[in-house]
CSV table of C-alpha atoms in Angstrom, one decimal:
chain,number,residue,atom,x,y,z
A,1,MET,CA,99.0,-222.1,27.5
A,2,SER,CA,101.4,-220.7,25.6
A,3,ARG,CA,104.4,-222.5,24.5
A,4,SER,CA,107.5,-220.7,25.0
A,5,PRO,CA,110.9,-221.7,23.4
A,6,ARG,CA,112.2,-222.4,27.0
A,7,HIS,CA,108.8,-225.2,27.5
A,8,ASP,CA,109.9,-226.7,24.1
A,9,LYS,CA,113.6,-227.1,25.7
A,10,ILE,CA,112.8,-228.5,29.0
A,11,LEU,CA,110.2,-231.0,26.7
A,12,GLN,CA,113.2,-231.9,25.0
A,13,LEU,CA,115.5,-232.7,27.7
A,14,VAL,CA,112.9,-234.8,29.4
A,15,ARG,CA,112.0,-236.6,26.5
A,16,GLU,CA,115.8,-237.4,26.4
A,17,ASN,CA,116.9,-238.1,29.9
A,18,GLY,CA,113.2,-239.8,31.0
A,19,PHE,CA,113.5,-237.5,34.3
A,20,MET,CA,115.0,-234.1,34.9
A,21,PRO,CA,115.8,-232.3,38.3
A,22,ILE,CA,114.4,-229.1,38.4
A,23,GLU,CA,117.8,-228.0,39.6
A,24,GLU,CA,119.8,-229.5,36.9
A,25,LEU,CA,116.9,-227.7,34.6
A,26,ALA,CA,117.3,-224.2,36.1
A,27,ARG,CA,121.3,-224.9,35.4
A,28,LEU,CA,120.8,-225.6,31.8
A,29,LEU,CA,118.3,-223.0,30.7
A,30,ASP,CA,120.0,-220.3,33.3
A,31,VAL,CA,116.9,-219.4,35.0
A,32,THR,CA,116.5,-219.8,38.6
A,33,PRO,CA,114.1,-223.1,40.1
A,34,GLN,CA,111.3,-220.9,40.9
A,35,THR,CA,110.8,-220.3,36.8
A,36,ILE,CA,111.3,-223.7,36.0
A,37,ARG,CA,108.2,-224.9,38.6
A,38,ARG,CA,106.5,-222.2,37.0
A,39,ASP,CA,106.7,-224.0,33.6
A,40,ILE,CA,106.6,-227.6,34.7
A,41,ASN,CA,103.4,-226.6,36.5
A,42,GLN,CA,102.2,-224.9,33.0
A,43,LEU,CA,103.1,-227.8,31.4
A,44,CYS,CA,101.5,-230.9,33.6
A,45,GLU,CA,98.3,-228.7,33.2
A,46,ALA,CA,98.6,-229.3,29.8
A,47,ASN,CA,99.4,-232.8,30.3
A,48,LEU,CA,102.7,-233.1,28.9
A,49,LEU,CA,104.6,-233.4,32.2
A,50,ARG,CA,104.1,-235.0,35.0
A,51,ARG,CA,105.4,-233.5,38.4
A,52,TYR,CA,107.5,-235.5,41.1
A,53,HIS,CA,109.5,-234.5,43.9
A,54,GLY,CA,112.3,-232.4,43.1
A,55,GLY,CA,111.5,-232.9,39.1
A,56,ALA,CA,109.5,-233.7,36.4
A,57,ALA,CA,108.6,-236.7,33.5
A,58,LEU,CA,107.0,-237.3,30.4
A,59,GLY,CA,103.0,-237.9,31.0
A,60,SER,CA,101.2,-241.0,31.1
A,61,SER,CA,101.6,-242.9,27.9
A,62,VAL,CA,98.7,-245.2,28.9
A,63,GLU,CA,95.8,-242.8,30.3
A,64,ASN,CA,94.3,-239.9,28.7
A,65,GLU,CA,92.9,-237.1,30.6
A,66,ASP,CA,89.6,-237.0,31.9
A,67,TYR,CA,87.2,-235.9,29.3
A,68,PHE,CA,85.5,-232.7,31.1
A,69,ALA,CA,89.1,-231.6,31.9
A,70,ARG,CA,89.9,-231.7,28.4
A,71,LYS,CA,86.9,-230.0,27.3
A,72,GLY,CA,87.5,-227.5,29.7
A,73,LYS,CA,91.0,-226.5,28.5
A,74,LEU,CA,91.8,-224.5,25.6
A,75,GLN,CA,88.1,-223.4,24.5
A,76,SER,CA,89.1,-220.4,22.6
A,77,GLU,CA,91.8,-222.0,20.8
A,78,LYS,CA,89.6,-225.0,20.0
A,79,GLU,CA,86.9,-222.4,18.7
A,80,HIS,CA,89.4,-220.9,16.6
A,81,ILE,CA,90.6,-224.4,14.9
A,82,ALA,CA,86.9,-225.2,14.6
A,83,ASP,CA,86.1,-221.8,12.7
A,84,MET,CA,89.1,-222.3,10.6
A,85,ILE,CA,88.0,-225.8,9.5
A,86,ALA,CA,84.5,-224.8,8.6
A,87,GLU,CA,85.5,-222.4,6.5
A,88,ASN,CA,87.5,-225.2,4.3
A,89,ILE,CA,84.8,-227.3,4.1
A,90,PRO,CA,81.6,-226.4,1.4
A,91,ASP,CA,78.1,-226.4,2.2
A,92,HIS,CA,76.4,-230.0,1.1
A,93,ALA,CA,79.8,-231.8,1.8
A,94,SER,CA,79.7,-236.0,3.2
A,95,LEU,CA,82.3,-235.9,6.0
A,96,PHE,CA,83.7,-238.3,8.9
A,97,MET,CA,83.8,-236.5,12.2
A,98,SER,CA,85.8,-238.8,14.9
A,99,ILE,CA,86.1,-238.5,18.5
A,100,GLY,CA,87.8,-235.4,20.5
A,101,THR,CA,86.8,-232.0,22.0
A,102,THR,CA,88.4,-230.5,19.4
A,103,ILE,CA,86.2,-232.3,16.7
A,104,GLU,CA,83.4,-231.3,19.1
A,105,ALA,CA,84.0,-227.6,18.7
A,106,VAL,CA,84.0,-228.4,14.8
A,107,ALA,CA,80.5,-229.9,14.9
A,108,GLN,CA,79.7,-226.5,16.8
A,109,ALA,CA,81.2,-224.5,14.3
A,110,LEU,CA,79.8,-226.1,11.3
A,111,THR,CA,76.2,-226.4,12.7
A,112,THR,CA,75.9,-222.9,13.0
A,113,THR,CA,77.6,-222.0,9.8
A,114,HIS,CA,76.8,-224.9,6.8
A,115,LYS,CA,74.0,-226.6,5.2
A,116,GLY,CA,72.9,-229.7,3.6
A,117,LEU,CA,76.2,-231.7,5.1
A,118,ARG,CA,75.8,-235.1,5.2
A,119,VAL,CA,77.6,-236.7,8.7
A,120,ILE,CA,79.2,-239.5,10.0
A,121,THR,CA,80.4,-240.0,13.5
A,122,ASN,CA,81.6,-242.2,16.3
A,123,ASN,CA,81.1,-239.2,18.8
A,124,ILE,CA,77.4,-239.2,20.3
A,125,HIS,CA,78.5,-235.5,21.4
A,126,VAL,CA,78.7,-234.6,17.7
A,127,ALA,CA,75.7,-236.3,16.5
A,128,SER,CA,73.8,-234.5,19.4
A,129,ILE,CA,75.3,-230.9,18.3
A,130,MET,CA,74.8,-231.4,14.6
A,131,SER,CA,71.4,-233.3,14.7
A,132,THR,CA,70.0,-230.0,15.8
A,133,ASN,CA,70.7,-228.4,12.1
A,134,PRO,CA,67.5,-229.8,10.6
A,135,ASP,CA,69.3,-229.6,7.2
A,136,PHE,CA,72.0,-232.4,8.1
A,137,THR,CA,71.6,-235.6,7.7
A,138,VAL,CA,73.7,-237.6,10.8
A,139,MET,CA,74.6,-241.1,10.9
A,140,ILE,CA,75.9,-242.6,14.0
A,141,THR,CA,77.8,-245.4,14.0
A,142,SER,CA,77.2,-248.6,15.6
A,143,GLY,CA,79.4,-250.0,18.4
A,144,VAL,CA,80.2,-250.1,21.8
A,145,VAL,CA,79.6,-246.2,23.5
A,146,ARG,CA,82.7,-245.4,25.8
A,147,SER,CA,81.0,-244.1,29.2
A,148,SER,CA,84.0,-241.6,29.8
A,149,ASP,CA,83.7,-239.9,26.8
A,150,GLY,CA,81.3,-241.0,24.5
A,151,GLY,CA,83.1,-242.3,22.0
A,152,ILE,CA,81.8,-245.6,19.9
A,153,THR,CA,84.4,-247.9,18.8
A,154,GLY,CA,84.6,-251.8,18.1
A,155,VAL,CA,84.2,-254.0,15.0
A,156,ALA,CA,80.7,-253.1,14.4
A,157,THR,CA,81.9,-249.7,14.3
A,158,LEU,CA,84.9,-250.4,11.3
A,159,ASP,CA,82.2,-252.2,9.4
A,160,PHE,CA,79.5,-249.3,9.4
A,161,ILE,CA,82.3,-247.0,8.5
A,162,ASN,CA,83.7,-249.2,5.7
A,163,GLN,CA,80.5,-248.7,3.8
A,164,PHE,CA,81.1,-245.0,3.0
A,165,LYS,CA,83.0,-243.0,0.9
A,166,VAL,CA,83.2,-239.5,2.0
A,167,ASP,CA,85.0,-236.1,0.8
A,168,TYR,CA,86.5,-234.7,4.0
A,169,ALA,CA,87.5,-236.7,7.3
A,170,VAL,CA,88.0,-234.2,10.3
A,171,ILE,CA,90.1,-236.3,13.1
A,172,GLY,CA,91.8,-235.5,16.3
A,173,VAL,CA,95.0,-237.0,17.9
A,174,SER,CA,96.3,-236.7,21.3
A,175,GLY,CA,100.0,-236.4,21.1
A,176,ILE,CA,102.1,-235.5,17.7
A,177,GLU,CA,105.8,-236.5,18.4
A,178,ALA,CA,108.6,-234.9,16.6
A,179,ASP,CA,109.3,-237.2,13.9
A,180,GLY,CA,105.8,-236.5,12.8
A,181,SER,CA,104.0,-239.8,14.4
A,182,LEU,CA,100.5,-239.2,15.4
A,183,LEU,CA,99.4,-240.8,18.8
A,184,ASP,CA,96.8,-242.0,20.7
A,185,PHE,CA,95.3,-243.8,23.9
A,186,ASP,CA,92.9,-246.2,22.9
A,187,TYR,CA,93.9,-249.0,20.0
A,188,ARG,CA,89.9,-249.1,19.2
A,189,GLU,CA,89.8,-245.5,18.3
A,190,VAL,CA,93.1,-245.8,16.5
A,191,ARG,CA,91.2,-248.5,14.1
A,192,VAL,CA,88.3,-246.1,13.5
A,193,ALA,CA,90.6,-243.1,13.0
A,194,GLN,CA,92.5,-244.7,10.4
A,195,ALA,CA,89.1,-246.3,8.5
A,196,MET,CA,87.9,-242.9,8.5
A,197,MET,CA,91.2,-241.6,7.0
A,198,ASN,CA,91.1,-244.4,4.3
A,199,ASN,CA,87.6,-243.9,3.2
A,200,ALA,CA,87.8,-240.1,2.9
A,201,ARG,CA,88.9,-238.1,-0.3
A,202,HIS,CA,90.8,-235.4,2.0
A,203,ARG,CA,91.8,-235.4,5.4
A,204,PHE,CA,92.1,-232.8,7.9
A,205,LEU,CA,94.2,-232.8,11.3
A,206,ALA,CA,92.9,-230.6,14.1
A,207,ALA,CA,94.9,-230.4,17.0
A,208,ASP,CA,95.8,-227.6,19.1
A,209,HIS,CA,99.2,-226.7,20.4
A,210,SER,CA,99.5,-228.8,23.6
A,211,LYS,CA,99.3,-232.0,21.2
A,212,PHE,CA,103.1,-231.3,20.3
A,213,GLY,CA,104.9,-233.4,21.8
A,214,ARG,CA,102.9,-235.3,23.9
A,215,ASN,CA,103.2,-238.8,25.0
A,216,ALA,CA,100.7,-241.5,24.0
A,217,LEU,CA,101.1,-245.4,23.5
A,218,VAL,CA,99.5,-246.0,20.3
A,219,ARG,CA,100.5,-245.3,16.6
A,220,MET,CA,98.0,-243.9,14.7
A,221,GLY,CA,99.5,-242.9,11.6
A,222,HIS,CA,102.1,-240.0,10.2
A,223,ILE,CA,101.2,-236.3,9.9
A,224,SER,CA,101.8,-236.8,5.6
A,225,GLU,CA,99.2,-238.6,5.2
A,226,PHE,CA,96.8,-235.6,5.8
A,227,ASN,CA,95.7,-232.6,3.3
A,228,ALA,CA,96.0,-230.1,6.1
A,229,ILE,CA,96.8,-229.4,9.5
A,230,PHE,CA,94.4,-227.1,11.5
A,231,THR,CA,96.5,-225.5,15.0
A,232,ASP,CA,96.8,-222.7,17.2
A,233,ALA,CA,100.4,-222.2,17.4
A,234,MET,CA,103.5,-222.7,15.3
A,235,PRO,CA,104.8,-226.3,15.3
A,236,PRO,CA,108.1,-226.9,16.6
A,237,GLU,CA,110.9,-226.8,13.4
A,238,SER,CA,111.3,-230.5,12.8
A,239,LEU,CA,107.7,-230.5,12.1
A,240,LYS,CA,107.1,-227.9,10.5
A,241,LYS,CA,110.0,-229.2,8.0
A,242,LEU,CA,108.0,-232.6,7.7
A,243,LEU,CA,104.7,-231.0,6.7
A,244,GLU,CA,106.8,-228.7,3.7
A,245,ASP,CA,108.3,-231.7,2.8
A,246,HIS,CA,105.4,-233.6,2.6
A,247,SER,CA,102.8,-230.7,0.8
A,248,VAL,CA,100.9,-230.6,4.4
A,249,ARG,CA,99.2,-227.3,4.3
A,250,MET,CA,99.3,-225.7,7.7
A,251,TYR,CA,96.2,-223.4,8.8
A,252,LEU,CA,97.3,-221.0,11.7
A,253,ALA,CA,94.7,-219.5,13.9
A,254,ASP,CA,95.3,-215.9,14.4
A,255,PRO,CA,96.7,-215.2,18.1
A,256,LEU,CA,94.0,-214.9,20.9
């Protein structure tokens, strides 16, 4: 889904009011109720809103979408983001790679284009992809494997990560608020991502456009803590200003 200015306005109104009736949105945005219903359906497909009888509210802040549903969405956009990240990581670098379907796309891009990488990950899918390159050294963290998506978390995971200092951390995120807050659903996953950020010289954030304005429960950090963000659509104006104010580089994939 490509977000339009009207989509952004709908999200803003829902965030400000908690719930917005379809008829009220149609009146405020000067379009038909049928148009608003289509917009809401698209925003629900991106897990940004939840539809209720007669209107819409924010998507759940406590439960992420099913892994296979996430993996099937925005595949081309994720591949474009992955290609940009791969272009900015040199051969023979060391890196952390976190949980997430976009990070798995990055793993695929690096595996087909790079040599001599040293990779530490808490994502069994990333480890499986990157271990197919015989020139890579792939280390997978200890910890508890999450059956829902193959992520590994826990105290043992943190202890393992804290033994290293790497060149790059490539991190995914579930939501980015207008004030630059980075959000996720699982506090254990957030602690692992923070440890990776703290032990990396350069921090790259991978986020497709559906993450802008998305709601989630746990605060991971702030966008200003990253050196660069890689995305597929222009973020809202408030985020663009934050990126400029904190000298965070933005890499924008070419339109599909």
